[in-house]
CSV table of C-alpha atoms in Angstrom, one decimal:
chain,number,residue,atom,x,y,z
A,1,MET,CA,-47.9,-101.3,99.5
A,2,TRP,CA,-45.2,-103.3,98.8
A,3,SER,CA,-42.0,-102.3,100.9
A,4,GLY,CA,-39.2,-102.7,98.2
A,5,PHE,CA,-41.1,-99.5,96.9
A,6,GLU,CA,-39.3,-97.8,99.5
A,7,SER,CA,-35.9,-98.1,97.8
A,8,LEU,CA,-37.1,-95.6,95.5
A,9,ILE,CA,-37.4,-91.8,95.6
A,10,PRO,CA,-40.9,-90.0,95.6
A,11,TYR,CA,-41.0,-89.6,91.6
A,12,PHE,CA,-43.7,-87.6,90.2
A,13,GLY,CA,-46.0,-89.5,88.0
A,14,GLY,CA,-44.5,-93.2,89.6
A,15,LYS,CA,-46.6,-96.0,89.6
A,16,ARG,CA,-46.6,-97.6,93.1
A,17,LYS,CA,-50.1,-97.8,94.0
A,18,LEU,CA,-51.0,-99.0,90.5
A,19,CYS,CA,-48.2,-101.9,89.6
A,20,PRO,CA,-50.8,-104.6,91.1
A,21,ARG,CA,-53.3,-103.4,88.6
A,22,ILE,CA,-50.9,-103.1,86.0
A,23,PHE,CA,-49.8,-106.4,86.6
A,24,LYS,CA,-52.9,-107.9,86.6
A,25,GLU,CA,-54.2,-107.2,83.4
A,26,ILE,CA,-50.9,-108.6,82.1
A,27,ALA,CA,-52.1,-111.8,83.9
A,28,ARG,CA,-55.1,-111.9,81.9
A,29,VAL,CA,-52.2,-112.5,79.1
A,30,TYR,CA,-49.5,-114.3,80.5
A,31,PRO,CA,-50.3,-116.2,83.6
A,32,PRO,CA,-47.9,-115.4,86.8
A,33,ALA,CA,-46.3,-118.9,86.3
A,34,THR,CA,-44.8,-117.9,83.3
A,35,TRP,CA,-43.2,-114.8,84.4
A,36,SER,CA,-39.9,-116.1,85.5
A,37,LYS,CA,-39.2,-116.9,81.7
A,38,LEU,CA,-40.3,-114.1,79.9
A,39,ARG,CA,-39.1,-110.5,79.7
A,40,LEU,CA,-40.4,-107.1,80.1
A,41,VAL,CA,-39.0,-103.7,78.3
A,42,ASP,CA,-39.6,-100.3,79.8
A,43,PRO,CA,-38.1,-97.5,77.6
A,44,PHE,CA,-39.3,-94.9,80.1
A,45,LEU,CA,-38.2,-96.1,83.6
A,46,GLY,CA,-38.8,-93.0,85.5
A,47,GLY,CA,-38.8,-93.3,89.1
A,48,GLY,CA,-38.4,-97.5,88.7
A,49,SER,CA,-41.4,-99.2,90.0
A,50,VAL,CA,-42.8,-101.0,87.4
A,51,SER,CA,-39.3,-102.6,86.5
A,52,LEU,CA,-38.6,-103.1,90.3
A,53,TYR,CA,-41.7,-104.7,90.8
A,54,ALA,CA,-41.6,-106.5,87.7
A,55,LYS,CA,-37.8,-107.9,88.6
A,56,ALA,CA,-39.1,-109.0,91.6
A,57,HIS,CA,-42.3,-111.3,90.1
A,58,GLY,CA,-39.6,-113.1,87.9
A,59,PHE,CA,-39.5,-110.9,84.8
A,60,GLY,CA,-36.1,-110.4,83.2
A,61,VAL,CA,-36.3,-106.8,82.4
A,62,THR,CA,-34.6,-104.1,80.1
A,63,CYS,CA,-35.2,-100.9,81.2
A,64,GLY,CA,-33.8,-96.9,80.2
A,65,ASP,CA,-34.0,-93.2,80.3
A,66,LEU,CA,-32.5,-90.3,79.3
A,67,ALA,CA,-32.3,-89.1,82.6
A,68,GLU,CA,-29.3,-89.6,84.5
A,69,ARG,CA,-31.2,-89.7,87.6
A,70,SER,CA,-33.5,-92.4,86.4
A,71,VAL,CA,-30.6,-94.6,84.9
A,72,ILE,CA,-29.3,-94.1,88.5
A,73,ILE,CA,-32.2,-96.1,89.8
A,74,GLY,CA,-32.1,-98.6,87.0
A,75,ARG,CA,-28.0,-98.9,88.0
A,76,ALA,CA,-28.7,-99.7,91.8
A,77,LEU,CA,-31.7,-101.6,92.0
A,78,ILE,CA,-32.7,-103.4,88.6
A,79,GLU,CA,-28.9,-104.4,87.3
A,80,ASN,CA,-28.1,-104.7,90.8
A,81,MET,CA,-28.0,-108.8,91.9
A,82,GLY,CA,-27.1,-108.5,95.9
A,83,ASP,CA,-24.7,-105.4,96.5
A,84,GLN,CA,-25.6,-103.9,99.5
A,85,ILE,CA,-25.2,-100.4,101.2
A,86,TRP,CA,-23.1,-100.9,104.3
A,87,THR,CA,-22.7,-98.8,107.6
A,88,SER,CA,-19.3,-98.3,106.9
A,89,ASP,CA,-20.0,-96.9,103.2
A,90,VAL,CA,-22.2,-94.4,105.0
A,91,HIS,CA,-19.8,-93.3,106.9
A,92,ARG,CA,-17.2,-92.9,103.9
A,93,LEU,CA,-19.8,-90.5,102.6
A,94,PHE,CA,-18.6,-87.7,105.7
A,95,GLN,CA,-14.8,-88.0,104.7
A,96,PRO,CA,-13.0,-84.6,103.0
A,97,ALA,CA,-13.1,-85.3,99.6
A,98,SER,CA,-9.4,-85.2,98.1
A,99,GLU,CA,-8.1,-81.9,97.1
A,100,GLY,CA,-9.3,-81.3,93.2
A,101,MET,CA,-12.3,-83.5,94.0
A,102,GLN,CA,-14.1,-80.8,96.1
A,103,ALA,CA,-17.7,-79.8,94.6
A,104,ARG,CA,-20.0,-76.3,94.8
A,105,PHE,CA,-23.0,-77.0,92.5
A,106,LEU,CA,-25.5,-77.5,95.1
A,107,LYS,CA,-23.8,-74.7,97.5
A,108,ASP,CA,-23.8,-72.5,94.6
A,109,TYR,CA,-27.4,-73.1,92.8
A,110,PHE,CA,-29.4,-74.7,95.7
A,111,VAL,CA,-28.7,-72.3,98.7
A,112,PRO,CA,-30.8,-70.4,99.6
A,113,ASN,CA,-33.7,-71.5,97.6
A,114,HIS,CA,-33.8,-74.8,97.7
A,115,LEU,CA,-31.5,-76.4,100.3
A,116,PRO,CA,-30.1,-75.0,103.8
A,117,GLU,CA,-26.4,-74.2,103.5
A,118,ALA,CA,-24.9,-76.6,105.7
A,119,ALA,CA,-27.1,-79.7,104.0
A,120,ALA,CA,-25.6,-78.5,100.9
A,121,ALA,CA,-22.2,-78.7,101.7
A,122,PHE,CA,-22.7,-82.0,103.2
A,123,LEU,CA,-24.3,-83.0,100.1
A,124,ASP,CA,-21.5,-81.3,97.5
A,125,ASN,CA,-18.6,-83.4,99.2
A,126,ALA,CA,-20.4,-86.7,99.8
A,127,PHE,CA,-21.2,-86.9,95.8
A,128,ALA,CA,-17.4,-85.7,95.5
A,129,VAL,CA,-16.4,-88.6,97.4
A,130,ILE,CA,-18.7,-91.5,95.4
A,131,PRO,CA,-16.1,-91.9,92.8
A,132,ALA,CA,-13.4,-93.5,95.1
A,133,PHE,CA,-15.8,-96.1,95.5
A,134,HIS,CA,-15.1,-99.6,93.8
A,135,GLY,CA,-18.0,-100.7,91.6
A,136,GLU,CA,-20.5,-98.8,89.0
A,137,ILE,CA,-23.6,-100.5,91.5
A,138,LYS,CA,-22.0,-99.1,94.4
A,139,ARG,CA,-21.7,-96.0,93.1
A,140,ALA,CA,-25.2,-95.5,91.6
A,141,MET,CA,-26.6,-97.2,95.2
A,142,LEU,CA,-24.7,-94.4,96.8
A,143,LYS,CA,-26.0,-91.4,94.7
A,144,LEU,CA,-29.6,-93.1,94.8
A,145,LEU,CA,-28.8,-92.7,98.8
A,146,LEU,CA,-27.8,-88.9,98.5
A,147,VAL,CA,-30.8,-88.4,96.1
A,148,LYS,CA,-33.5,-89.6,98.4
A,149,TYR,CA,-31.8,-87.8,101.3
A,150,LEU,CA,-32.1,-84.5,99.1
A,151,PHE,CA,-35.6,-85.2,98.5
A,152,SER,CA,-36.5,-86.0,101.8
A,153,LEU,CA,-35.2,-82.2,102.8
A,154,ARG,CA,-37.9,-80.4,100.3
A,155,PRO,CA,-41.5,-80.5,101.6
A,156,HIS,CA,-43.5,-82.5,99.8
A,157,SER,CA,-40.2,-83.6,97.5
A,158,LYS,CA,-40.9,-80.5,95.7
A,159,PHE,CA,-38.2,-78.0,94.5
A,160,SER,CA,-40.1,-75.2,95.1
A,161,SER,CA,-41.6,-72.5,97.7
A,162,PRO,CA,-38.5,-71.1,99.1
A,163,GLY,CA,-40.6,-68.2,100.4
A,164,ALA,CA,-43.0,-70.5,102.0
A,165,PHE,CA,-40.3,-72.7,103.4
A,166,ASN,CA,-36.5,-71.9,103.0
A,167,GLN,CA,-36.3,-68.7,103.4
A,168,PRO,CA,-38.5,-68.8,107.0
A,169,PHE,CA,-36.9,-72.2,108.2
A,170,ALA,CA,-33.3,-70.2,107.5
A,171,GLU,CA,-34.5,-67.0,109.3
A,172,GLY,CA,-35.8,-69.5,112.2
A,173,ARG,CA,-39.7,-68.0,111.4
A,174,PHE,CA,-40.9,-71.7,112.0
A,175,ASP,CA,-44.0,-70.6,113.2
A,176,ASP,CA,-44.5,-68.7,109.7
A,177,ILE,CA,-43.8,-71.9,107.8
A,178,LYS,CA,-46.9,-73.7,106.4
A,179,ALA,CA,-48.9,-76.9,108.1
A,180,THR,CA,-48.3,-78.9,105.1
A,181,TYR,CA,-44.5,-77.9,105.3
A,182,LYS,CA,-43.9,-78.6,108.9
A,183,HIS,CA,-42.4,-82.1,108.5
A,184,ALA,CA,-39.5,-80.6,106.7
A,185,ILE,CA,-38.3,-78.3,109.8
A,186,ALA,CA,-37.3,-81.4,111.4
A,187,ALA,CA,-35.9,-83.3,108.5
A,188,ASN,CA,-33.4,-80.1,107.7
A,189,GLY,CA,-32.8,-80.0,111.7
A,190,GLU,CA,-31.5,-83.4,111.9
A,191,HIS,CA,-27.7,-84.3,111.2
A,192,PRO,CA,-27.7,-86.4,107.7
A,193,LEU,CA,-25.9,-89.4,109.3
A,194,PRO,CA,-29.2,-90.8,111.1
A,195,ALA,CA,-31.3,-90.1,108.2
A,196,LEU,CA,-28.9,-92.2,105.7
A,197,ARG,CA,-28.7,-94.9,107.7
A,198,ARG,CA,-32.5,-95.1,107.8
A,199,LEU,CA,-32.9,-94.7,103.5
A,200,ALA,CA,-29.8,-96.6,103.1
A,201,ALA,CA,-32.1,-99.7,104.7
A,202,GLN,CA,-34.6,-98.7,102.6
A,203,ILE,CA,-32.7,-99.0,99.4
A,204,ASN,CA,-31.2,-102.4,100.7
A,205,ARG,CA,-34.9,-103.5,101.2
A,206,GLY,CA,-35.7,-103.1,97.1
A,207,VAL,CA,-31.9,-105.2,96.8
A,208,MET,CA,-32.9,-108.6,95.3
A,209,ARG,CA,-31.4,-111.4,92.9
A,210,GLY,CA,-33.8,-111.5,90.1
A,211,ALA,CA,-34.7,-114.9,88.3
A,212,GLN,CA,-33.2,-113.2,85.1
A,213,PRO,CA,-30.4,-110.6,84.3
A,214,CYS,CA,-31.3,-107.4,84.1
A,215,SER,CA,-29.9,-104.4,82.4
A,216,VAL,CA,-30.5,-100.2,82.0
A,217,HIS,CA,-29.5,-98.5,79.5
A,218,LYS,CA,-28.8,-94.3,79.0
A,219,GLY,CA,-30.9,-93.2,76.3
A,220,ASP,CA,-34.3,-92.3,74.6
A,221,ALA,CA,-37.1,-94.7,73.8
A,222,ALA,CA,-36.4,-96.0,70.4
A,223,GLU,CA,-32.7,-97.2,71.6
A,224,THR,CA,-34.1,-99.1,74.8
A,225,ILE,CA,-36.5,-100.5,72.3
A,226,ARG,CA,-33.9,-101.9,70.2
A,227,GLN,CA,-31.9,-103.0,73.2
A,228,GLY,CA,-35.0,-105.0,74.2
A,229,GLU,CA,-35.7,-106.6,70.5
A,230,GLY,CA,-37.2,-110.3,71.0
A,231,ALA,CA,-38.9,-109.6,74.4
A,232,GLU,CA,-42.6,-110.5,74.9
A,233,ILE,CA,-43.8,-107.4,76.9
A,234,LEU,CA,-43.7,-103.6,76.0
A,235,TYR,CA,-44.5,-101.1,78.9
A,236,LEU,CA,-44.8,-97.7,78.2
A,237,ASP,CA,-45.1,-95.2,80.6
A,238,PRO,CA,-44.4,-91.8,78.7
A,239,PRO,CA,-44.7,-88.0,80.0
A,240,TYR,CA,-48.4,-87.3,79.8
A,241,ALA,CA,-49.6,-85.3,77.3
A,242,GLY,CA,-50.9,-81.4,78.9
A,243,THR,CA,-48.9,-82.6,82.0
A,244,LEU,CA,-46.0,-81.4,84.5
A,245,LYS,CA,-42.6,-81.6,82.7
A,246,TYR,CA,-40.2,-83.6,84.1
A,247,GLU,CA,-37.3,-81.4,82.7
A,248,LYS,CA,-39.0,-78.6,84.3
A,249,GLU,CA,-39.3,-80.2,87.5
A,250,TYR,CA,-36.2,-81.9,88.0
A,251,ARG,CA,-33.9,-79.5,86.0
A,252,LEU,CA,-31.4,-78.8,89.1
A,253,LEU,CA,-30.8,-82.4,89.9
A,254,ASP,CA,-30.6,-83.1,85.6
A,255,GLN,CA,-27.8,-80.4,86.0
A,256,LEU,CA,-26.2,-81.6,89.2
A,257,PHE,CA,-25.6,-85.4,87.1
A,258,GLY,CA,-24.5,-83.4,84.2
A,259,ASP,CA,-27.7,-83.5,82.0
A,260,GLU,CA,-29.3,-80.6,80.0
A,261,LEU,CA,-32.5,-82.4,78.5
A,262,PRO,CA,-35.3,-80.6,76.0
A,263,PRO,CA,-38.8,-80.5,76.8
A,264,SER,CA,-39.9,-83.9,75.9
A,265,PRO,CA,-42.2,-84.6,72.9
A,266,PHE,CA,-44.4,-86.7,74.5
A,267,SER,CA,-45.0,-84.5,77.2
A,268,GLN,CA,-46.7,-81.4,74.7
A,269,ASP,CA,-50.0,-81.3,73.9
A,270,SER,CA,-49.5,-83.3,70.8
A,271,GLY,CA,-47.9,-86.3,72.8
A,272,ALA,CA,-49.9,-88.8,72.1
A,273,MET,CA,-49.3,-88.8,68.8
A,274,ALA,CA,-45.1,-89.2,69.5
A,275,LEU,CA,-46.5,-92.5,71.2
A,276,ALA,CA,-48.4,-93.5,68.2
A,277,GLY,CA,-44.8,-93.1,66.5
A,278,LEU,CA,-43.2,-94.8,68.6
A,279,LEU,CA,-45.5,-97.9,68.7
A,280,GLU,CA,-45.4,-98.1,64.8
A,281,ARG,CA,-42.0,-99.2,65.5
A,282,ALA,CA,-42.5,-101.6,68.0
A,283,GLN,CA,-44.3,-104.0,65.9
A,284,SER,CA,-42.2,-107.5,67.1
A,285,PHE,CA,-43.7,-107.4,70.8
A,286,PRO,CA,-46.2,-109.7,71.1
A,287,LEU,CA,-48.0,-107.6,74.2
A,288,TRP,CA,-48.0,-103.7,74.4
A,289,VAL,CA,-49.3,-102.4,78.2
A,290,ILE,CA,-49.5,-98.2,78.1
A,291,SER,CA,-50.1,-96.5,81.0
A,292,TYR,CA,-51.4,-93.0,80.2
A,293,GLY,CA,-53.5,-90.0,81.8
A,294,ASN,CA,-56.6,-88.1,80.9
A,295,ALA,CA,-55.0,-84.8,80.8
A,296,VAL,CA,-55.6,-83.7,76.6
A,297,LEU,CA,-56.9,-87.2,75.4
A,298,ASP,CA,-60.2,-89.4,77.2
A,299,ILE,CA,-59.9,-93.1,77.1
A,300,GLU,CA,-61.8,-93.5,74.1
A,301,ALA,CA,-59.5,-91.5,72.1
A,302,MET,CA,-56.8,-93.4,73.1
A,303,LYS,CA,-58.8,-96.5,72.2
A,304,ALA,CA,-58.8,-94.8,68.6
A,305,LEU,CA,-55.1,-94.0,68.5
A,306,ILE,CA,-54.0,-97.2,69.4
A,307,GLY,CA,-56.6,-99.3,67.5
A,308,ARG,CA,-55.3,-97.8,64.6
A,309,ILE,CA,-52.4,-99.7,64.7
A,310,ARG,CA,-53.5,-103.1,66.9
A,311,PRO,CA,-57.1,-104.1,68.8
A,312,VAL,CA,-56.5,-102.3,72.2
A,313,ARG,CA,-58.9,-103.3,75.4
A,314,ALA,CA,-58.5,-100.2,77.8
A,315,VAL,CA,-59.2,-100.0,81.8
A,316,GLU,CA,-59.9,-96.2,83.2
A,317,LEU,CA,-59.2,-96.1,86.6
A,318,ALA,CA,-59.9,-92.7,89.1
A,319,TYR,CA,-56.7,-91.5,90.4
A,320,THR,CA,-55.2,-88.6,92.4
A,321,HIS,CA,-51.7,-87.5,91.5
A,322,LEU,CA,-49.8,-85.4,94.4
A,323,GLY,CA,-52.4,-85.4,96.7
A,324,ALA,CA,-51.0,-83.2,99.2
A,325,VAL,CA,-50.8,-80.6,96.9
A,326,ALA,CA,-53.4,-81.1,94.2
A,327,SER,CA,-57.2,-79.0,94.4
A,328,GLU,CA,-60.3,-81.2,95.2
A,329,GLU,CA,-61.3,-80.5,91.2
A,330,LYS,CA,-58.2,-82.1,89.8
A,331,LYS,CA,-58.7,-85.0,92.3
A,332,ALA,CA,-62.2,-85.7,91.4
A,333,LYS,CA,-61.4,-85.3,87.3
A,334,ASN,CA,-57.8,-87.4,86.8
A,335,ARG,CA,-58.1,-90.9,85.4
A,336,GLU,CA,-55.4,-93.1,84.5
A,337,PHE,CA,-55.7,-95.6,81.5
A,338,ILE,CA,-54.0,-99.3,81.6
A,339,LEU,CA,-54.5,-100.1,77.7
A,340,LEU,CA,-53.2,-103.5,76.5
A,341,ALA,CA,-53.0,-104.3,73.0
A,342,GLY,CA,-51.6,-107.5,71.5
A,343,GLU,CA,-51.6,-111.4,71.0
A,344,GLY,CA,-54.1,-112.8,73.7
A,345,VAL,CA,-55.5,-109.4,74.4
A,346,LYS,CA,-59.6,-109.9,74.6
A,347,CYS,CA,-61.2,-106.6,73.4
């Protein structure tokens, strides 16, 4: 696994493991020697793995998302051309927030079901300190740092299971915590400073000066596609039809950043039709690269859907999502699709 991916959060539906295969398919159309002259548009930024991998390989990247949790990743790592998190930055997060800047969101809404009180109090204060830092990129990096720390405290990075972890942890009933959650005991018992130093080093490993300028936009997919007009590659990784809804999984995190997001039309059972509608408005891009899963449609149905607009070639891969918690039946049945449509694609 490429070390730059350590800079990202463990995002549901992330494409870290699939990036080499996705870009292998792109290389069949555009040889890697040309990538530093090409642009890629990623309007469903999500956890940021594809945009970051594209930037690392020379592409100019235009990315976007409706959720601030994703836009923070874009500002901190995709737009960022060299800013780092220094040790002094981490230490400043422990300074008391100025009067009038104190916050209680995490303490009020995450305790006791998601965080111990001490961790919530630290994070509330640290988020309140961030506006005093100079520069939008640095502020985004520090927000990403705190989100990574928040995720590190959660068993399997999921915001759930209060009865299985949080309550027994708060009451010191460590023997009652599931074996698969044991790693979270140490994470929640450790002082934040050493953890933040480790996580800051991870973020810094994802910082690079790209071969071309990159940008991130907060908005829906259609808006980011408009911003990226003229690029050669449109990469689409929408929420898959019939799967877990990001707006539900990350609702508290979204509220922390002031977002109140309705369920995505792409994650409904009819979500593939929303994808087709988006593609109809993206005809100017020479190449479409689409990631999708088989929760609702099989690969032949996806090929037929996209093939109504352009000739398409598809690759089907066995793939495990959330391997630590998925059932064996789910692991056996789950498939990922990579679909390419457009100029130079051999069907």
